[in-house]
CSV table of C-alpha atoms in Angstrom, one decimal:
chain,number,residue,atom,x,y,z
A,1,MET,CA,46.0,112.2,10.8
A,2,SER,CA,43.4,110.0,12.5
A,3,ILE,CA,42.4,106.8,10.7
A,4,GLU,CA,39.5,104.4,11.3
A,5,THR,CA,38.4,101.2,9.8
A,6,ILE,CA,35.0,99.6,9.2
A,7,THR,CA,34.2,96.3,7.4
A,8,LEU,CA,31.1,96.0,5.2
A,9,GLY,CA,29.5,93.1,3.4
A,10,ALA,CA,27.0,94.0,0.6
A,11,GLY,CA,27.1,91.0,-1.7
A,12,CYS,CA,30.0,90.5,-4.1
A,13,PHE,CA,33.0,92.6,-2.9
A,14,TRP,CA,33.7,93.6,-6.5
A,15,CYS,CA,30.5,95.6,-6.5
A,16,ILE,CA,31.4,97.8,-3.6
A,17,GLU,CA,35.2,98.0,-3.5
A,18,ASN,CA,35.3,100.3,-6.6
A,19,ILE,CA,32.6,102.5,-5.2
A,20,PHE,CA,34.1,103.1,-1.8
A,21,ALA,CA,37.6,103.6,-3.3
A,22,ARG,CA,36.2,106.7,-5.2
A,23,ILE,CA,35.0,108.5,-2.0
A,24,ARG,CA,36.9,111.5,-0.6
A,25,GLY,CA,38.3,110.6,2.8
A,26,VAL,CA,38.8,106.9,2.0
A,27,VAL,CA,42.4,105.9,2.4
A,28,SER,CA,42.1,102.3,1.2
A,29,VAL,CA,39.6,99.6,0.4
A,30,THR,CA,40.6,95.9,0.6
A,31,SER,CA,38.4,93.0,-0.6
A,32,GLY,CA,38.4,90.1,1.7
A,33,TYR,CA,36.6,87.5,3.8
A,34,ALA,CA,35.3,88.0,7.3
A,35,ASP,CA,33.1,86.7,10.1
A,36,GLY,CA,34.0,83.1,9.4
A,37,ASP,CA,35.6,80.3,11.3
A,38,ILE,CA,38.6,79.1,9.4
A,39,ILE,CA,41.9,81.0,9.1
A,40,ASN,CA,42.9,82.5,5.8
A,41,PRO,CA,40.2,81.0,3.6
A,42,SER,CA,40.5,80.8,-0.2
A,43,TYR,CA,38.0,82.2,-2.6
A,44,GLN,CA,36.9,78.6,-3.5
A,45,GLN,CA,36.2,77.8,0.2
A,46,VAL,CA,34.2,81.0,0.6
A,47,ILE,CA,32.1,80.6,-2.5
A,48,ASN,CA,31.4,77.0,-1.5
A,49,GLY,CA,30.3,78.1,2.0
A,50,ILE,CA,33.2,76.4,3.8
A,51,GLY,CA,34.0,78.4,6.9
A,52,ASP,CA,30.9,80.7,6.8
A,53,HIS,CA,32.8,83.8,5.7
A,54,ALA,CA,31.2,86.8,4.1
A,55,GLU,CA,32.7,88.6,1.1
A,56,VAL,CA,33.5,92.1,2.5
A,57,VAL,CA,35.5,95.2,2.0
A,58,GLN,CA,37.6,96.6,4.7
A,59,ILE,CA,37.5,100.4,4.5
A,60,THR,CA,40.2,102.6,6.1
A,61,TYR,CA,39.1,106.3,6.2
A,62,GLN,CA,39.8,109.7,7.7
A,63,PRO,CA,37.0,110.7,10.0
A,64,SER,CA,38.0,114.3,9.6
A,65,GLN,CA,36.9,114.1,5.9
A,66,LEU,CA,34.3,111.3,6.0
A,67,ASN,CA,32.0,110.3,8.8
A,68,ILE,CA,30.6,106.8,9.5
A,69,GLU,CA,27.0,108.1,8.8
A,70,THR,CA,28.0,109.0,5.2
A,71,ILE,CA,29.7,105.6,4.7
A,72,LEU,CA,26.5,103.9,5.9
A,73,THR,CA,24.3,106.1,3.8
A,74,VAL,CA,26.2,105.0,0.7
A,75,PHE,CA,26.3,101.3,1.9
A,76,PHE,CA,22.5,101.2,2.2
A,77,ALA,CA,22.0,102.9,-1.1
A,78,ILE,CA,24.2,100.6,-3.2
A,79,HIS,CA,22.8,97.2,-2.2
A,80,ASP,CA,19.6,95.6,-1.1
A,81,PRO,CA,19.7,95.2,2.7
A,82,THR,CA,16.4,93.3,2.7
A,83,THR,CA,17.4,90.1,1.0
A,84,LEU,CA,18.8,87.4,3.3
A,85,ASN,CA,22.0,85.9,2.0
A,86,ARG,CA,21.6,87.3,-1.5
A,87,GLN,CA,22.3,90.2,-3.8
A,88,GLY,CA,20.7,89.8,-7.2
A,89,SER,CA,21.8,86.5,-8.7
A,90,ASP,CA,24.6,86.1,-6.1
A,91,ILE,CA,23.1,83.6,-3.6
A,92,GLY,CA,24.6,82.2,-0.4
A,93,ARG,CA,25.6,83.3,3.1
A,94,GLN,CA,28.9,84.7,1.7
A,95,TYR,CA,26.8,87.5,0.1
A,96,ARG,CA,25.0,88.5,3.3
A,97,SER,CA,24.5,92.1,4.3
A,98,THR,CA,26.7,92.9,7.3
A,99,ILE,CA,28.3,95.7,9.1
A,100,LEU,CA,31.3,94.6,11.1
A,101,CYS,CA,32.1,97.4,13.6
A,102,HIS,CA,35.6,98.1,14.8
A,103,ASN,CA,34.4,100.2,17.8
A,104,LEU,CA,31.3,100.8,19.9
A,105,GLU,CA,30.6,104.2,18.2
A,106,GLN,CA,30.3,102.5,14.8
A,107,GLN,CA,27.9,99.9,16.3
A,108,VAL,CA,25.7,102.5,17.9
A,109,ILE,CA,25.5,104.6,14.7
A,110,ALA,CA,24.9,101.5,12.5
A,111,GLU,CA,22.0,100.3,14.7
A,112,ARG,CA,20.6,103.8,14.8
A,113,LYS,CA,20.8,104.1,11.0
A,114,ILE,CA,18.9,100.8,10.6
A,115,ALA,CA,16.2,102.0,13.1
A,116,THR,CA,15.9,105.3,11.2
A,117,LEU,CA,15.6,103.6,7.8
A,118,THR,CA,13.0,101.2,9.2
A,119,ALA,CA,11.0,104.0,10.8
A,120,GLU,CA,11.1,106.0,7.5
A,121,GLN,CA,10.0,102.8,5.7
A,122,ARG,CA,12.8,103.4,3.3
A,123,PHE,CA,12.5,99.7,2.1
A,124,SER,CA,9.4,97.7,1.4
A,125,GLN,CA,10.8,94.7,3.3
A,126,PRO,CA,12.5,94.5,6.7
A,127,ILE,CA,16.3,95.2,6.8
A,128,VAL,CA,18.2,92.0,7.4
A,129,THR,CA,21.7,93.5,7.7
A,130,VAL,CA,23.6,92.0,10.6
A,131,VAL,CA,25.5,94.5,12.8
A,132,LYS,CA,28.2,93.0,15.0
A,133,THR,CA,31.7,93.4,16.3
A,134,HIS,CA,34.5,92.8,13.8
A,135,SER,CA,36.2,89.5,14.7
A,136,ASN,CA,38.4,88.6,11.8
A,137,PHE,CA,39.4,89.7,8.3
A,138,TYR,CA,41.4,87.9,5.6
A,139,ARG,CA,42.6,89.7,2.5
A,140,ALA,CA,41.3,88.1,-0.6
A,141,GLU,CA,43.6,86.9,-3.3
A,142,SER,CA,45.5,89.6,-5.2
A,143,TYR,CA,43.5,89.2,-8.4
A,144,HIS,CA,40.3,90.3,-6.5
A,145,GLN,CA,41.9,93.6,-5.4
A,146,ASP,CA,40.8,96.5,-7.6
A,147,PHE,CA,39.1,93.9,-9.8
A,148,VAL,CA,36.7,96.2,-11.6
A,149,SER,CA,39.4,98.6,-12.7
A,150,ASN,CA,41.7,95.8,-13.8
A,151,ASN,CA,39.0,93.9,-15.6
A,152,PRO,CA,36.6,96.3,-17.3
A,153,GLU,CA,35.9,93.8,-20.1
A,154,ASN,CA,34.6,91.2,-17.5
A,155,LYS,CA,30.8,90.6,-18.3
A,156,TYR,CA,29.9,90.6,-14.6
A,157,CYS,CA,31.5,94.0,-14.2
A,158,GLN,CA,29.8,95.4,-17.3
A,159,LEU,CA,26.4,94.0,-16.5
A,160,VAL,CA,26.1,94.1,-12.7
A,161,VAL,CA,28.9,96.3,-11.2
A,162,ALA,CA,28.6,99.1,-13.7
A,163,GLN,CA,24.9,99.6,-12.8
A,164,LYS,CA,25.7,99.9,-9.1
A,165,ILE,CA,28.6,102.3,-9.8
A,166,GLN,CA,26.3,104.4,-12.1
A,167,ARG,CA,23.7,104.6,-9.4
A,168,PHE,CA,26.3,105.7,-6.9
A,169,LEU,CA,27.6,108.4,-9.4
A,170,ASN,CA,24.1,109.7,-9.9
A,171,ASP,CA,23.3,110.0,-6.2
A,172,PHE,CA,26.7,110.7,-4.6
A,173,SER,CA,28.9,112.5,-7.1
A,174,HIS,CA,29.5,115.2,-4.4
A,175,LEU,CA,31.5,112.6,-2.5
A,176,LEU,CA,34.0,111.8,-5.2
A,177,LYS,CA,37.8,112.3,-4.7
A,178,ASP,CA,38.1,113.3,-8.3
A,179,GLU,CA,35.5,114.8,-10.7
A,180,THR,CA,37.0,112.9,-13.6
A,181,GLN,CA,35.5,109.8,-12.1
A,182,LEU,CA,32.1,111.0,-13.2
A,183,ALA,CA,32.9,110.2,-16.8
A,184,THR,CA,33.0,106.4,-16.4
A,185,ALA,CA,31.1,103.8,-14.4
A,186,ILE,CA,34.0,101.3,-14.9
């Protein structure tokens, strides 16, 4: 079984971890920090902009079941790639839209995807997503892992994350590992 990894930043990692974990072909999704300049940063350092890390998810997937094009289609559908260093009320460089590629093929496909979305005028503003080579990744603290499933009563999850998950379920239910996941956004 062949396995590949890609690292994506689309705002708060809680918003995208739960979505990608539901997709058939995804082996694991880990919330963490990447593309910064201090080793093993803490959540407090990242949210305060120390070290210039982005909140990301590292996705391990089976290319025989899920291709990078599909991953990127979901990625661009579940966040706003036109807002610089911001997703909704989450503001700061740690919330930047970024694709951290683990190989040249991913980089070529990501750049082509952005060019296609731009040519199709899919968004009313220019895409600001940064595509670059993956350089580092640090796993976030354990309480951030699977946060949405473990904290369904959390107001941020109910008000922000649930809307993103519902949008994903409406548009991408055909990608689900398990159809019972259709019943609940959180």
